[in-house]
Coordinates of C-alpha atoms in Angstrom, one line a residue:
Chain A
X308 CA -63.6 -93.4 -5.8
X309 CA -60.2 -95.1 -7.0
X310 CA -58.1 -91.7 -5.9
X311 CA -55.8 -89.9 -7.8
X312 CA -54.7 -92.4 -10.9
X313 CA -51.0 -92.2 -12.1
X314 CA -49.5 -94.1 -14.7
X315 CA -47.1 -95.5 -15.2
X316 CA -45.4 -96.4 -12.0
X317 CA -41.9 -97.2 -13.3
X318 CA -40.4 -95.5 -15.8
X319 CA -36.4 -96.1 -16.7
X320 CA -35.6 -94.7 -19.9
X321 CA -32.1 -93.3 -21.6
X322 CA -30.9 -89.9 -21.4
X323 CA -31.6 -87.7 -24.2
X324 CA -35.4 -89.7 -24.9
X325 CA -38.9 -88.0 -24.6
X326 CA -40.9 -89.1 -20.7
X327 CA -44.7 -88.4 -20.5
X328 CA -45.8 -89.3 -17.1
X329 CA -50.1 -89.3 -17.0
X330 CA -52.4 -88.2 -14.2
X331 CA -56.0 -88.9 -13.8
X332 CA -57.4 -86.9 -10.5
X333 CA -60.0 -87.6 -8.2
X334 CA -63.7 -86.8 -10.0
X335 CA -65.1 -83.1 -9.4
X336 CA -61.8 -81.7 -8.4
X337 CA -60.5 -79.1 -9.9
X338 CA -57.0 -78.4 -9.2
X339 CA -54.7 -80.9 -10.3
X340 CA -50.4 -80.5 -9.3
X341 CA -47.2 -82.2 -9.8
X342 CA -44.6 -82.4 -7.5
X343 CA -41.0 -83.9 -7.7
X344 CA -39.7 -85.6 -4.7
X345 CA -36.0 -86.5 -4.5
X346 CA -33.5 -87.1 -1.9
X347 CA -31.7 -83.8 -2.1
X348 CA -34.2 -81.7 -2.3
X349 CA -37.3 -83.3 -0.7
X350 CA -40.9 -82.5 -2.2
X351 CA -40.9 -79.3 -4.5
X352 CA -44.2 -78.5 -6.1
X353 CA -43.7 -78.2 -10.1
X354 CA -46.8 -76.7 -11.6
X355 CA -50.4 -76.3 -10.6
X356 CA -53.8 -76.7 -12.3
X357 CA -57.2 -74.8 -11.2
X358 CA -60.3 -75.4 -13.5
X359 CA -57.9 -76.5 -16.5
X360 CA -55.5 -73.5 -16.9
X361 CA -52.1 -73.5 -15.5
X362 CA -52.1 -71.2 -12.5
X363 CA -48.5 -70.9 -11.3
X364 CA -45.0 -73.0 -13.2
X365 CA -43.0 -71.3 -11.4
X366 CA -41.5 -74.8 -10.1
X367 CA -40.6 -75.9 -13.5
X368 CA -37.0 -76.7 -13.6
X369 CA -36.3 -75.5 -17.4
X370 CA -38.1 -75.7 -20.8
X371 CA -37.2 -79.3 -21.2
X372 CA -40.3 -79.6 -18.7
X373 CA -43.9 -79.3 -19.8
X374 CA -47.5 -79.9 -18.6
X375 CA -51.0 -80.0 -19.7
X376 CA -54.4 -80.5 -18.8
X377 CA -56.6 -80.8 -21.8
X378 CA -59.7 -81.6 -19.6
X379 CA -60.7 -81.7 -16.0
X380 CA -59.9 -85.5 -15.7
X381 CA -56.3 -85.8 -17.4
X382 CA -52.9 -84.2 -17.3
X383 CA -49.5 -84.8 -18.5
X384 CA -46.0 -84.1 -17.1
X385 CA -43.3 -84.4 -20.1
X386 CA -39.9 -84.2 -19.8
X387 CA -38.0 -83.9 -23.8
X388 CA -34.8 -84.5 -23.2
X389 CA -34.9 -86.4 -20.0
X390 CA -31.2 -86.1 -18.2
X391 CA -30.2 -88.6 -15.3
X392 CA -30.7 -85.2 -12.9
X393 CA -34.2 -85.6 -13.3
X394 CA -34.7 -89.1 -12.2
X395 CA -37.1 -88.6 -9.2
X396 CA -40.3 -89.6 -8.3
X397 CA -43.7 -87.6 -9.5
X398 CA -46.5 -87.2 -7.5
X399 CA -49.7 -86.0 -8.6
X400 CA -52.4 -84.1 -6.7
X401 CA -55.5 -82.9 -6.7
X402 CA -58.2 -81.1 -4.6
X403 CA -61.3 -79.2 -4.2
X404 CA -62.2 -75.4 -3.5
X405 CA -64.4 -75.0 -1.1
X406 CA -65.7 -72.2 0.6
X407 CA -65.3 -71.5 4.4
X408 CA -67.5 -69.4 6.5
X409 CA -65.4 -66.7 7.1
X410 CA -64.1 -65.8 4.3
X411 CA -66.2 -64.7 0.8
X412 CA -63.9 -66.4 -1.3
X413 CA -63.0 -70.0 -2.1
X414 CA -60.0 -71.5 -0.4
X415 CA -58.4 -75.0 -1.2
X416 CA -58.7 -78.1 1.0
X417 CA -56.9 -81.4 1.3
X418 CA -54.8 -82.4 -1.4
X419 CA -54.7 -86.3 -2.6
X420 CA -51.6 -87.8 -3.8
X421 CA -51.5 -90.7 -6.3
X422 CA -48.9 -93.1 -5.4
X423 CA -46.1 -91.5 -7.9
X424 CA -44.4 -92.3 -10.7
X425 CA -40.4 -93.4 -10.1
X426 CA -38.7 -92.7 -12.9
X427 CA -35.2 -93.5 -13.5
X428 CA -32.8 -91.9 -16.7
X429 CA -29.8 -93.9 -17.3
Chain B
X29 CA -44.6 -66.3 1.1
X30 CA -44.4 -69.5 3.8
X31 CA -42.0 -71.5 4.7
X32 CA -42.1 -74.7 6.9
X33 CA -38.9 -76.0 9.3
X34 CA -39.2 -79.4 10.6
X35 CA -35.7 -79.6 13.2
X36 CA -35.8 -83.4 13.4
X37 CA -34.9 -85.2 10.4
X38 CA -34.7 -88.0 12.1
X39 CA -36.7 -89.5 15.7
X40 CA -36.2 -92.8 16.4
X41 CA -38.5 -94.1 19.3
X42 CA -39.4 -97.1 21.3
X43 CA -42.6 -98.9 20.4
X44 CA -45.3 -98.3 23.2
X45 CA -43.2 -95.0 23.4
X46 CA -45.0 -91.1 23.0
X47 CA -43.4 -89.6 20.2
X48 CA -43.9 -85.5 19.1
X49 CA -42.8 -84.4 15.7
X50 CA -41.9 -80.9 15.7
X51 CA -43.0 -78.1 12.9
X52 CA -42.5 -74.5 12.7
X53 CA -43.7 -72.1 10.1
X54 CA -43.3 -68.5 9.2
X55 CA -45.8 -66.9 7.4
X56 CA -46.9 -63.3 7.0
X57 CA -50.7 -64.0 6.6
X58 CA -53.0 -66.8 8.6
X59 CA -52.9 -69.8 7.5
X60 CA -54.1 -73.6 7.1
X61 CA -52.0 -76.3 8.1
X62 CA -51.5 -79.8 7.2
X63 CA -49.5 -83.0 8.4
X64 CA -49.0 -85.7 5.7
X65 CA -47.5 -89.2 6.1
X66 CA -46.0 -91.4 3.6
X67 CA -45.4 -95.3 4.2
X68 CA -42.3 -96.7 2.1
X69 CA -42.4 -96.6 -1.8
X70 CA -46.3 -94.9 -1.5
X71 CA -48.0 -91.6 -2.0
X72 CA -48.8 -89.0 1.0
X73 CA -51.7 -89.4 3.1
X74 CA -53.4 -86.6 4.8
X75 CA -53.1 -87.1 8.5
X76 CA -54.9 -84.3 9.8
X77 CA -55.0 -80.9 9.1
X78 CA -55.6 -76.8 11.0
X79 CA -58.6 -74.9 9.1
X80 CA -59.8 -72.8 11.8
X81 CA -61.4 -73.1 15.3
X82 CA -60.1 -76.1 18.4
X83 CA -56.3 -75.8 18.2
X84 CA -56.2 -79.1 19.0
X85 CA -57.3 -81.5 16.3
X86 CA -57.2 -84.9 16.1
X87 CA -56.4 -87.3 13.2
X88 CA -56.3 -90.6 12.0
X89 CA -54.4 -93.3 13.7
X90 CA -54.5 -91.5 17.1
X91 CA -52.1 -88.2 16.3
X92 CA -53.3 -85.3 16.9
X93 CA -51.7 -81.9 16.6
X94 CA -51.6 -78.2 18.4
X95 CA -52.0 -75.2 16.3
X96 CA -49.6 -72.4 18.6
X97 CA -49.9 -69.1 16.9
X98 CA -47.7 -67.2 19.3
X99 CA -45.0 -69.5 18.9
X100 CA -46.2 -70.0 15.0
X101 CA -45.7 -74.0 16.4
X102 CA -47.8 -77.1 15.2
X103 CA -46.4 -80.4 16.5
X104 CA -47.6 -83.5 16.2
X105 CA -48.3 -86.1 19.1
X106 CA -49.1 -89.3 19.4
X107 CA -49.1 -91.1 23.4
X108 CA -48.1 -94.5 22.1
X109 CA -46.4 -95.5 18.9
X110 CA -46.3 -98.9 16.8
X111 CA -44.5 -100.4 14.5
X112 CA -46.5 -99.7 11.8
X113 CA -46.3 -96.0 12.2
X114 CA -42.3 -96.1 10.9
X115 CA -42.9 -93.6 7.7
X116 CA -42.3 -90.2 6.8
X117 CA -43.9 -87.0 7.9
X118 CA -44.4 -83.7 6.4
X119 CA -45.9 -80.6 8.2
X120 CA -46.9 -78.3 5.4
X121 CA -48.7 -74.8 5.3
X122 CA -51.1 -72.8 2.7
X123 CA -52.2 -69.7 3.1
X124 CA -55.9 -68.2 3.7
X125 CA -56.0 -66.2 0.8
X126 CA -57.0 -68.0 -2.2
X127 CA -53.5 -69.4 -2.7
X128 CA -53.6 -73.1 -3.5
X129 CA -50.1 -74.1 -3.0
X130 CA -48.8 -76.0 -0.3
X131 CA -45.1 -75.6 1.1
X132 CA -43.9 -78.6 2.7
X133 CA -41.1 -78.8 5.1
X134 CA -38.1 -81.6 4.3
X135 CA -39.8 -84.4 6.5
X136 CA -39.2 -86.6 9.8
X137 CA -38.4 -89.8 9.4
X138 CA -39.8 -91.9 12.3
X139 CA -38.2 -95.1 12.7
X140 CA -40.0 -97.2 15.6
X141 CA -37.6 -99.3 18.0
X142 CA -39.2 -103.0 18.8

């Protein structure tokens, strides 16, 4: 498997324009997430995915932010207006339930990170 | 909810040198536990990770870690470091109950002395 896909890797773009950074996860996973990673605030998770339907956003900065998964092997992070705040980089994830022994319910496992997306807003 | 403290943000150590990165959590249910790594201008890479059974469990690249549930500890060892483990590590934690997200702590950079 090629592992979690993200595209593009380098972004730089002007304050004010519309960023749409793209995720392709790992086949037969079903929970995709996107994380921010800066200097100042380390790795904060943003919003996360569980068979195709947004499960918690609470990460989301503000409404300039937006995701979406349209189908279980694509999602989108976009960012309308971009500010130079938000330059970061943007990991996506993704992982499988499975079901441990002990419990009657399914649980998450490992998560996979692409390699990110740095994006820079001038 | 969980929460992660790594003390050191920093551990610089002498190659050929043992090196233990320390994690804490606080949770108020059981949970899983995870150490990640990531190399310069790359993704994170699951190390090893706390499910259930041996405390101790071993990962790639000869760490292992110690899941302490009294002391709500698990630290990550490794008996003799190389160069090419300089990188970034992040303990994080999830908890047992269906809930997917992770909560990392603010990393340890490990910077390897020649």
């Amino acid at each position: 498997d090629a592992g979690v896909i993200q595209s593009p890797r380098h972004e730089v773009t002007e304050m004010g324009q519309e960023v749409t950074l793209r995720c392709k996860p790992i086949s037969g996973h079903n929970s995709l997430f996107w994380y921010r990673q800066t200097m100042m605030r380390g790795l904060e998770l943003l919003i996360y995915f569980n068979n195709n339907v947004p499960i918690d956003d609470s990460g989301m900065p503000e409404d300039r932010f937006s995701a979406k998964m349209p189908n279980a092997s694509f999602s989108t992070l976009k960012i309308q207006p971009s500010e130079p705040r938000d330059s970061a980089v943007y990991f996506c994830a993704s992982s499988s339930d499975f079901l441990a022994s002990s419990q009657n319910h399914p649980s998450t496992d490992t998560q996979y990170f692409g390699p990110g997306t740095r994006l820079t807003v001038l | 909810a969980q929460s992660v403290t790594q003390l050191d943000s920093q551990v610089p150590v002498f190659e050929e040198a043992p090196v233990e990165l320390r994690c804490n959590y606080s949770s108020s249910v059981s949970v899983y536990l995870f150490w990640y790594v990531q190399y310069p201008n790359q993704g994170l890479q699951l190390l090893l990770k706390y499910l259930s059974g041996s405390t101790l469990v071993k990962g790639i690249n000869g760490f292992e870690a110690e899941f302490n549930k009294s002391q709500t500890s698990f630290h990550l060892r490794k008996p003799s470091v190389h160069i090419s483990d300089t990188a970034e590590y992040f303990c994080a934690v999830s908890d047992r109950f269906g809930n997917e997200k992770l909560t990392f702590g603010t990393g340890t950079r490990l910077t390897i002395i020649p």
